[in-house]
């Protein structure tokens, strides 16, 4: 684990591959996205990972290291697809030895999680990686997979971040095809395998070199980020969100300032006078000079003045006789 942690300082791409006991449900080629996800989650939730391959590399294709981890959790009574188990045996996997000498899934992924938590900007690369990514998510969280494929894609974005699937990339590049297997795709790109096929370490190492080669010859590789073959929802990482936001701003312009614009709570008297004068001139130019405000009500005369009755408040009138 310390070697992996040291390697991550300089190599932020991780190519992965898994070996597992096979699919418990056969999915129809014409299945809907929901049916495909339900079949996948049914199998992953009920089976245990046998082998994990990790290859750390950089965008130029320089390999930092390859690890093949065998897990001891898979037992003779655990759920499996017998045809898949026989296929793994024919390709050289010694399941008895893996059980006896392998390590525990929970301990490995718990320690790996904290190593990855300290490392930013990691990119995961798979080939036909629907099941590979699902097993990673299950092992990192220790929980069953989300109920829907939409929630699954959001959980992958939150836990893993940025993901690429070579099968999707091959389907988007002229001259290649999503129908090619990993070995055939590597052959088309002039790459040879190191190790034995269907061993997780060898498959992850070849996945890393194929991705690096495609990144050099394909335009806009970033357009394939988050697209996983078979998954109906894109995995929107924080990096992809920022990119989409930048594109939106470039196309629509910056957002308007927040409304309403409020004056500061304290305005100096001199500045307030200037603002009032500007407002007065604007009103005058737009609507003419407004009438003066009405005087305050009521208007009271002073108690004493030249027009006021003399002292005492009585007016002296001449006496008139009625007789």
CSV table of C-alpha atoms in Angstrom, one decimal, residues 39-303:
chain,number,residue,atom,x,y,z
A,39,UNK,CA,-29.2,-7.5,-13.9
A,40,UNK,CA,-25.8,-6.0,-13.2
A,41,UNK,CA,-26.6,-4.9,-9.7
A,42,UNK,CA,-28.2,-8.3,-8.9
A,43,UNK,CA,-25.0,-10.1,-9.8
A,44,UNK,CA,-22.6,-7.7,-8.2
A,45,UNK,CA,-24.5,-7.5,-4.9
A,46,UNK,CA,-24.5,-11.3,-4.6
A,47,UNK,CA,-21.0,-12.2,-5.7
A,48,UNK,CA,-17.5,-11.5,-4.4
A,49,UNK,CA,-14.5,-10.0,-6.1
A,50,UNK,CA,-11.7,-12.5,-6.9
A,51,UNK,CA,-9.0,-10.4,-8.4
A,52,UNK,CA,-8.2,-6.7,-9.0
A,53,UNK,CA,-5.7,-5.2,-11.4
A,54,UNK,CA,-4.3,-1.7,-10.9
A,55,UNK,CA,-1.9,0.1,-13.2
A,56,UNK,CA,-0.8,3.6,-12.4
A,57,UNK,CA,0.4,5.7,-15.3
A,58,UNK,CA,0.5,9.3,-16.7
A,59,UNK,CA,-1.1,10.9,-19.8
A,60,UNK,CA,2.1,10.2,-21.8
A,61,UNK,CA,1.8,6.5,-21.2
A,62,UNK,CA,4.6,6.1,-18.7
A,63,UNK,CA,3.8,3.3,-16.3
A,64,UNK,CA,4.4,3.9,-12.6
A,65,UNK,CA,3.5,0.3,-11.5
A,66,UNK,CA,1.1,-2.6,-11.9
A,67,UNK,CA,-0.4,-4.5,-9.0
A,68,UNK,CA,-2.5,-7.7,-9.2
A,69,UNK,CA,-4.4,-8.2,-5.9
A,70,UNK,CA,-5.9,-11.6,-5.1
A,71,UNK,CA,-8.8,-11.7,-2.5
A,72,UNK,CA,-9.4,-14.5,-0.1
A,73,UNK,CA,-13.1,-13.8,0.4
A,74,UNK,CA,-14.5,-16.0,-2.5
A,75,UNK,CA,-15.4,-19.4,-1.0
A,76,UNK,CA,-16.5,-22.7,-2.5
A,77,UNK,CA,-20.1,-22.1,-1.4
A,78,UNK,CA,-20.4,-18.5,-2.7
A,79,UNK,CA,-22.7,-17.5,-5.6
A,80,UNK,CA,-21.1,-18.0,-9.0
A,81,UNK,CA,-21.6,-18.7,-12.7
A,82,UNK,CA,-20.0,-22.1,-13.2
A,83,UNK,CA,-19.1,-21.3,-16.8
A,84,UNK,CA,-17.3,-18.2,-15.7
A,85,UNK,CA,-15.4,-20.0,-13.0
A,86,UNK,CA,-14.3,-22.7,-15.5
A,87,UNK,CA,-13.2,-20.0,-17.9
A,88,UNK,CA,-11.0,-18.4,-15.2
A,89,UNK,CA,-9.5,-21.8,-14.3
A,90,UNK,CA,-8.7,-22.5,-18.0
A,91,UNK,CA,-6.8,-19.2,-18.1
A,92,UNK,CA,-4.6,-20.0,-15.2
A,93,UNK,CA,-6.4,-18.7,-12.1
A,94,UNK,CA,-5.8,-21.0,-9.1
A,95,UNK,CA,-8.8,-20.3,-7.0
A,96,UNK,CA,-7.7,-22.5,-4.1
A,97,UNK,CA,-4.4,-20.7,-3.8
A,98,UNK,CA,-6.1,-17.3,-4.0
A,99,UNK,CA,-8.4,-18.3,-1.1
A,100,UNK,CA,-5.4,-19.5,1.0
A,101,UNK,CA,-2.9,-16.7,0.2
A,102,UNK,CA,-5.1,-13.8,-0.8
A,103,UNK,CA,-6.0,-10.8,1.3
A,104,UNK,CA,-9.3,-9.6,2.7
A,105,UNK,CA,-11.5,-7.3,0.5
A,106,UNK,CA,-12.6,-5.0,3.4
A,107,UNK,CA,-9.1,-4.3,4.8
A,108,UNK,CA,-7.6,-3.6,1.4
A,109,UNK,CA,-10.4,-1.2,0.2
A,110,UNK,CA,-10.6,0.6,3.6
A,111,UNK,CA,-6.9,1.4,3.4
A,112,UNK,CA,-7.0,2.2,-0.3
A,113,UNK,CA,-9.9,4.6,0.3
A,114,UNK,CA,-7.9,6.8,2.7
A,115,UNK,CA,-5.0,6.8,0.4
A,116,UNK,CA,-7.2,8.0,-2.5
A,117,UNK,CA,-8.9,10.6,-0.2
A,118,UNK,CA,-5.5,12.4,0.1
A,119,UNK,CA,-4.9,12.4,-3.6
A,120,UNK,CA,-6.8,14.8,-6.0
A,121,UNK,CA,-7.5,14.7,-9.7
A,122,UNK,CA,-7.5,10.9,-10.1
A,123,UNK,CA,-8.7,9.5,-13.4
A,124,UNK,CA,-10.0,5.9,-13.6
A,125,UNK,CA,-9.7,4.0,-16.9
A,126,UNK,CA,-11.5,0.8,-17.8
A,127,UNK,CA,-12.4,-1.4,-20.8
A,128,UNK,CA,-16.1,-2.3,-20.9
A,129,UNK,CA,-16.0,-1.2,-17.3
A,130,UNK,CA,-19.6,-1.4,-16.1
A,131,UNK,CA,-19.0,-4.3,-13.8
A,132,UNK,CA,-15.4,-3.2,-12.8
A,133,UNK,CA,-16.7,0.2,-11.6
A,134,UNK,CA,-19.7,-1.4,-9.9
A,135,UNK,CA,-17.4,-3.7,-7.9
A,136,UNK,CA,-15.2,-0.8,-6.9
A,137,UNK,CA,-18.2,1.2,-5.7
A,138,UNK,CA,-19.5,-1.7,-3.7
A,139,UNK,CA,-16.1,-2.5,-2.1
A,140,UNK,CA,-15.3,1.2,-1.3
A,141,UNK,CA,-18.7,1.8,0.3
A,142,UNK,CA,-19.3,-1.6,1.8
A,143,UNK,CA,-23.0,-1.3,0.8
A,144,UNK,CA,-25.3,-2.7,-1.9
A,145,UNK,CA,-25.4,-0.7,-5.1
A,146,UNK,CA,-27.9,2.1,-5.5
A,147,UNK,CA,-31.4,1.3,-6.5
A,148,UNK,CA,-31.4,3.0,-9.9
A,149,UNK,CA,-28.7,3.6,-12.6
A,150,UNK,CA,-29.1,7.4,-12.1
A,151,UNK,CA,-28.2,7.1,-8.5
A,152,UNK,CA,-25.4,4.8,-9.4
A,153,UNK,CA,-23.8,7.3,-11.8
A,154,UNK,CA,-24.0,10.0,-9.1
A,155,UNK,CA,-22.5,7.7,-6.5
A,156,UNK,CA,-19.6,6.8,-8.9
A,157,UNK,CA,-19.0,10.6,-9.5
A,158,UNK,CA,-18.9,11.2,-5.8
A,159,UNK,CA,-16.7,8.3,-4.8
A,160,UNK,CA,-14.4,7.8,-7.8
A,161,UNK,CA,-14.7,11.0,-9.8
A,162,UNK,CA,-13.5,11.0,-13.4
A,163,UNK,CA,-13.9,7.8,-15.4
A,164,UNK,CA,-13.2,6.7,-19.0
A,165,UNK,CA,-14.3,3.5,-20.8
A,166,UNK,CA,-12.1,2.5,-23.8
A,167,UNK,CA,-15.0,0.6,-25.4
A,168,UNK,CA,-16.9,3.9,-25.6
A,169,UNK,CA,-13.8,5.7,-26.9
A,170,UNK,CA,-13.3,3.1,-29.6
A,171,UNK,CA,-16.8,3.5,-30.8
A,172,UNK,CA,-16.4,7.2,-31.2
A,173,UNK,CA,-13.2,7.1,-33.2
A,174,UNK,CA,-13.2,6.6,-36.9
A,175,UNK,CA,-11.4,3.4,-37.9
A,176,UNK,CA,-12.1,1.6,-34.6
A,177,UNK,CA,-15.3,0.0,-33.2
A,178,UNK,CA,-16.9,-0.6,-29.9
A,179,UNK,CA,-17.3,-4.2,-31.0
A,180,UNK,CA,-13.5,-4.8,-30.6
A,181,UNK,CA,-12.3,-6.6,-27.5
A,182,UNK,CA,-9.3,-5.3,-25.5
A,183,UNK,CA,-6.8,-7.6,-27.3
A,184,UNK,CA,-8.2,-6.7,-30.7
A,185,UNK,CA,-8.2,-3.0,-30.0
A,186,UNK,CA,-4.6,-3.1,-28.8
A,187,UNK,CA,-3.6,-5.0,-32.0
A,188,UNK,CA,-5.3,-2.3,-34.1
A,189,UNK,CA,-3.1,0.3,-32.3
A,190,UNK,CA,0.1,-1.7,-32.7
A,191,UNK,CA,0.4,-2.7,-29.0
A,192,UNK,CA,1.3,-6.1,-27.6
A,193,UNK,CA,0.2,-7.6,-24.3
A,194,UNK,CA,2.6,-8.1,-21.3
A,195,UNK,CA,1.5,-11.2,-19.3
A,196,UNK,CA,-1.5,-13.5,-19.7
A,197,UNK,CA,-5.0,-12.4,-20.9
A,198,UNK,CA,-7.9,-12.5,-18.3
A,199,UNK,CA,-5.5,-11.9,-15.5
A,200,UNK,CA,-6.5,-8.6,-13.9
A,201,UNK,CA,-2.9,-7.2,-13.7
A,202,UNK,CA,-2.1,-7.9,-17.3
A,203,UNK,CA,-5.5,-6.5,-18.5
A,204,UNK,CA,-5.1,-3.3,-16.5
A,205,UNK,CA,-1.6,-2.8,-17.8
A,206,UNK,CA,-2.8,-3.2,-21.4
A,207,UNK,CA,-5.8,-0.9,-20.7
A,208,UNK,CA,-3.4,1.8,-19.6
A,209,UNK,CA,-1.2,1.7,-22.7
A,210,UNK,CA,-4.3,1.6,-25.0
A,211,UNK,CA,-5.7,4.7,-23.4
A,212,UNK,CA,-2.5,6.6,-23.6
A,213,UNK,CA,-2.2,5.7,-27.3
A,214,UNK,CA,-5.8,6.7,-28.0
A,215,UNK,CA,-5.3,10.0,-26.2
A,216,UNK,CA,-2.5,10.8,-28.6
A,217,UNK,CA,-4.3,10.0,-31.9
A,218,UNK,CA,-7.9,10.9,-31.0
A,219,UNK,CA,-9.2,14.4,-31.0
A,220,UNK,CA,-11.2,15.6,-28.0
A,221,UNK,CA,-10.7,12.5,-25.8
A,222,UNK,CA,-12.2,14.5,-23.0
A,223,UNK,CA,-15.6,14.3,-24.8
A,224,UNK,CA,-15.8,10.6,-23.7
A,225,UNK,CA,-15.3,11.3,-20.0
A,226,UNK,CA,-18.0,9.8,-17.8
A,227,UNK,CA,-19.5,7.6,-20.6
A,228,UNK,CA,-19.5,4.0,-19.5
A,229,UNK,CA,-20.5,1.3,-21.9
A,230,UNK,CA,-23.9,0.0,-21.0
A,231,UNK,CA,-24.7,2.7,-18.4
A,232,UNK,CA,-27.5,5.0,-19.4
A,233,UNK,CA,-26.4,8.0,-17.4
A,234,UNK,CA,-23.2,9.9,-17.7
A,235,UNK,CA,-20.9,10.1,-14.6
A,236,UNK,CA,-20.6,13.8,-14.1
A,237,UNK,CA,-17.4,14.4,-12.0
A,238,UNK,CA,-16.5,17.8,-10.5
A,239,UNK,CA,-14.0,18.3,-13.3
A,240,UNK,CA,-16.7,17.7,-15.9
A,241,UNK,CA,-19.1,20.0,-14.1
A,242,UNK,CA,-16.5,22.8,-14.2
A,243,UNK,CA,-15.9,22.2,-17.9
A,244,UNK,CA,-19.6,22.3,-18.8
A,245,UNK,CA,-20.0,25.5,-16.8
A,246,UNK,CA,-17.2,27.2,-18.6
A,247,UNK,CA,-18.7,26.1,-22.0
A,248,UNK,CA,-22.1,27.5,-20.9
A,249,UNK,CA,-20.5,30.8,-19.9
A,250,UNK,CA,-18.6,31.1,-23.2
A,251,UNK,CA,-21.8,30.5,-25.1
A,252,UNK,CA,-24.2,32.7,-23.1
A,253,UNK,CA,-22.0,35.3,-21.5
A,254,UNK,CA,-21.5,36.0,-17.8
A,255,UNK,CA,-24.6,35.9,-15.5
A,256,UNK,CA,-26.2,39.3,-14.6
A,257,UNK,CA,-25.4,40.9,-11.3
A,258,UNK,CA,-27.5,39.8,-8.4
A,259,UNK,CA,-30.8,41.8,-8.0
A,260,UNK,CA,-31.7,44.0,-6.2
A,261,UNK,CA,-28.6,46.3,-5.8
A,262,UNK,CA,-28.9,47.7,-2.3
A,263,UNK,CA,-27.3,50.9,-1.1
A,264,UNK,CA,-24.9,50.5,1.8
A,265,UNK,CA,-26.4,51.0,5.2
A,266,UNK,CA,-24.2,54.0,5.9
A,267,UNK,CA,-23.6,56.8,3.4
A,268,UNK,CA,-21.5,59.8,4.2
A,269,UNK,CA,-23.5,63.1,4.1
A,270,UNK,CA,-21.4,64.5,1.2
A,271,UNK,CA,-21.9,61.4,-0.9
A,272,UNK,CA,-25.6,61.4,0.0
A,273,UNK,CA,-26.0,65.0,-1.2
A,274,UNK,CA,-24.3,64.1,-4.5
A,275,UNK,CA,-26.5,61.1,-5.0
A,276,UNK,CA,-29.6,63.2,-4.3
A,277,UNK,CA,-28.5,65.8,-6.8
A,278,UNK,CA,-27.9,63.2,-9.5
A,279,UNK,CA,-31.3,61.7,-8.8
A,280,UNK,CA,-32.9,65.2,-9.0
A,281,UNK,CA,-31.2,66.0,-12.3
A,282,UNK,CA,-32.2,62.6,-13.8
A,283,UNK,CA,-35.8,63.1,-12.8
A,284,UNK,CA,-35.8,66.7,-14.2
A,285,UNK,CA,-34.3,65.5,-17.5
A,286,UNK,CA,-36.8,62.7,-17.8
A,287,UNK,CA,-40.0,64.1,-16.4
A,288,UNK,CA,-39.5,67.8,-15.9
A,289,UNK,CA,-38.8,69.5,-12.6
A,290,UNK,CA,-41.2,68.1,-10.1
A,291,UNK,CA,-43.4,70.4,-8.0
A,292,UNK,CA,-42.1,71.4,-4.6
A,293,UNK,CA,-43.3,69.1,-1.8
A,294,UNK,CA,-46.4,70.3,0.1
A,295,UNK,CA,-45.8,72.1,3.3
A,296,UNK,CA,-46.1,70.2,6.5
A,297,UNK,CA,-49.6,70.1,8.0
A,298,UNK,CA,-51.1,72.0,9.9
A,299,UNK,CA,-49.6,75.5,9.3
A,300,UNK,CA,-50.1,77.5,12.5
A,301,UNK,CA,-49.8,81.3,12.7
A,302,UNK,CA,-47.6,82.7,15.4
A,303,UNK,CA,-49.5,83.7,18.5
